[in-house]
Amino acid sequence: MAKQEGKKSLFGPQMILILGVVWVWFGAQMGSGTACGNNHMNYFVGFGWIGLITVLLAMALEFWMFYWGMELSRVTKAHHFSSWMREVTYPYDKIFVPLFDVLTLIVFPVYIGSCLAGTAEITSQYLGLPYMLALVCAVILFMLIAIYGMKLLAKVQMVLSACIIGVIIYFLIIGIPANFDASVSRITNNMLGDGDVYGSLAWALMYVVLFVAMQFSNLSSMPAAIKGRLHSKMDTKKVVAITGFFLIIVYFAMSFVLLGRWPENLGAEIFTLEAVQALNDPLIQVLYPILLFCAFISTGPVFVFSLTDRWASLAFWDKMDEKNILKRNVSLRRGLIGAIILAIALYISTYGFGFVTHYMFVFTSWAFLPFCFIPMVFIVPFRVRKLRNEAREGKLVTANEIRAAEAAEKGVAFHIEGLGEDEVTEEEEEAIAKGLLTHEALQAKHAHPQE
């Protein structure tokens, strides 16, 4: 009987929910920089054979950051973009949350723009569409996926991620043997990168940190994805273990293949496509462009959704006149904000796919380093352990609850960011409007997840 229960828990509905989170994480990370090999080359392989070691260090550090980031969201029920950032940066959230909002407005459109440019380039090249027409089609596709939210996105990414994994495995099966001797030669000959940056061990380690700092942009989309899906620490660990397995395959094995092409491939526009074309395999010549397309459309909408969800939920909209259609119609609000974000990304994409992925990605890593990476890696783990203990004792008080209490004392409305629209009833909204119910009390009415 126990065995049957164990088997049910392993392959039952909860595992499906966990896999949904896995696909969101993996799909978000399989964007333009990864699928095209730019992240491998810029952060690891460019340093030579030592990049095969630093890529593993980067993976371990990323898994650590994502685990605690998702746990913080699960324990505090902070599934909204800004409420989660408030928990991450408390007690300095009044400074860091607005700074992060500004940072995302600068950085996220860069990522979206690279995905738009990549989608248009692949569509134009293989379907024969004019580039600008392909770019417009990409914008419409991104908008549709983002508008329907994370539930649809999780379903889409499950299919896309399965496609991506299958093509990558096939690419590695034929790519590793073809480049094995060349890669081993780079290792045995102790070939390292050139220059002040790529010839330095200290910079190789620093690029590990920069790579993980850049992944914070993907982590910031996870709180919405785990809502209603992760119910315990073990669920979170399963997400990290399953996603980690696939990411190690993607990053280590692909770095090994690209090392065999390095340094002759440094002039390539898309590094992985250069390696594919050298294989002279008809099947992979067809499949890999499909992989790139899937990677682009599984990443861009995540950033569109994150920004749209954040800015469509600002307290600013609540201060509008009741007759204002933007206050009454949330969908219209989201559509307007999404259109503005995509317009900015569209402008960025006109600078070209190569420029954005080759040069702008590393600069975005530096932007995330002080505001996000440092608190997440060094401070959040201690805070999550403290919050877990408080939850077990029935004394859990979150940063959002503290800020709500402070706002109540001042007689200032505190915007409900930590609870989704589907969790707040009309009666509760009316009570809040009349001052009969505070955000603090509302949070207390909703059970915290079990340990």
mmCIF file of N, CA and C in Angstrom, residues 49 179-192 256 259-260 262:
data_model
loop_
_atom_site.group_PDB
_atom_site.id
_atom_site.type_symbol
_atom_site.label_atom_id
_atom_site.label_comp_id
_atom_site.label_asym_id
_atom_site.label_seq_id
_atom_site.Cartn_x
_atom_site.Cartn_y
_atom_site.Cartn_z
ATOM 1 N N TRP A 49 40.086 26.294 -21.941
ATOM 2 C CA TRP A 49 39.649 25.035 -21.331
ATOM 3 C C TRP A 49 39.129 25.212 -19.911
ATOM 4 N N ASN A 179 33.634 16.953 -32.493
ATOM 5 C CA ASN A 179 34.536 17.965 -31.935
ATOM 6 C C ASN A 179 35.360 17.451 -30.758
ATOM 7 N N PHE A 180 35.270 16.144 -30.484
ATOM 8 C CA PHE A 180 35.914 15.591 -29.294
ATOM 9 C C PHE A 180 37.429 15.777 -29.328
ATOM 10 N N ASP A 181 38.055 15.386 -30.423
ATOM 11 C CA ASP A 181 39.520 15.475 -30.508
ATOM 12 C C ASP A 181 39.995 16.923 -30.388
ATOM 13 N N ALA A 182 39.280 17.828 -31.042
ATOM 14 C CA ALA A 182 39.669 19.242 -30.990
ATOM 15 C C ALA A 182 39.525 19.799 -29.578
ATOM 16 N N SER A 183 38.443 19.424 -28.889
ATOM 17 C CA SER A 183 38.223 19.913 -27.522
ATOM 18 C C SER A 183 39.277 19.350 -26.579
ATOM 19 N N VAL A 184 39.561 18.065 -26.695
ATOM 20 C CA VAL A 184 40.586 17.446 -25.847
ATOM 21 C C VAL A 184 41.942 18.089 -26.109
ATOM 22 N N SER A 185 42.206 18.414 -27.368
ATOM 23 C CA SER A 185 43.464 19.070 -27.716
ATOM 24 C C SER A 185 43.597 20.415 -27.022
ATOM 25 N N ARG A 186 42.493 21.175 -26.951
ATOM 26 C CA ARG A 186 42.527 22.467 -26.251
ATOM 27 C C ARG A 186 42.859 22.272 -24.772
ATOM 28 N N ILE A 187 42.332 21.181 -24.208
ATOM 29 C CA ILE A 187 42.547 20.918 -22.785
ATOM 30 C C ILE A 187 43.986 20.477 -22.522
ATOM 31 N N THR A 188 44.446 19.480 -23.277
ATOM 32 C CA THR A 188 45.798 18.930 -23.054
ATOM 33 C C THR A 188 46.890 19.947 -23.363
ATOM 34 N N ASN A 189 46.615 20.842 -24.291
ATOM 35 C CA ASN A 189 47.591 21.884 -24.636
ATOM 36 C C ASN A 189 47.450 23.124 -23.762
ATOM 37 N N ASN A 190 46.572 23.037 -22.773
ATOM 38 C CA ASN A 190 46.386 24.115 -21.805
ATOM 39 C C ASN A 190 46.105 25.457 -22.498
ATOM 40 N N MET A 191 45.203 25.425 -23.486
ATOM 41 C CA MET A 191 44.899 26.637 -24.232
ATOM 42 C C MET A 191 43.961 27.540 -23.433
ATOM 43 N N LEU A 192 44.396 28.759 -23.213
ATOM 44 C CA LEU A 192 43.619 29.746 -22.473
ATOM 45 C C LEU A 192 43.314 30.931 -23.371
ATOM 46 N N PHE A 256 31.597 22.188 -24.154
ATOM 47 C CA PHE A 256 32.628 21.252 -24.626
ATOM 48 C C PHE A 256 32.674 21.237 -26.156
ATOM 49 N N LEU A 259 34.106 24.523 -27.408
ATOM 50 C CA LEU A 259 35.543 24.600 -27.154
ATOM 51 C C LEU A 259 36.314 23.999 -28.323
ATOM 52 N N GLY A 260 35.744 22.970 -28.944
ATOM 53 C CA GLY A 260 36.377 22.363 -30.099
ATOM 54 C C GLY A 260 36.382 23.280 -31.315
ATOM 55 N N TRP A 262 36.498 26.687 -30.907
ATOM 56 C CA TRP A 262 37.228 27.875 -30.453
ATOM 57 C C TRP A 262 38.720 27.712 -30.710
#
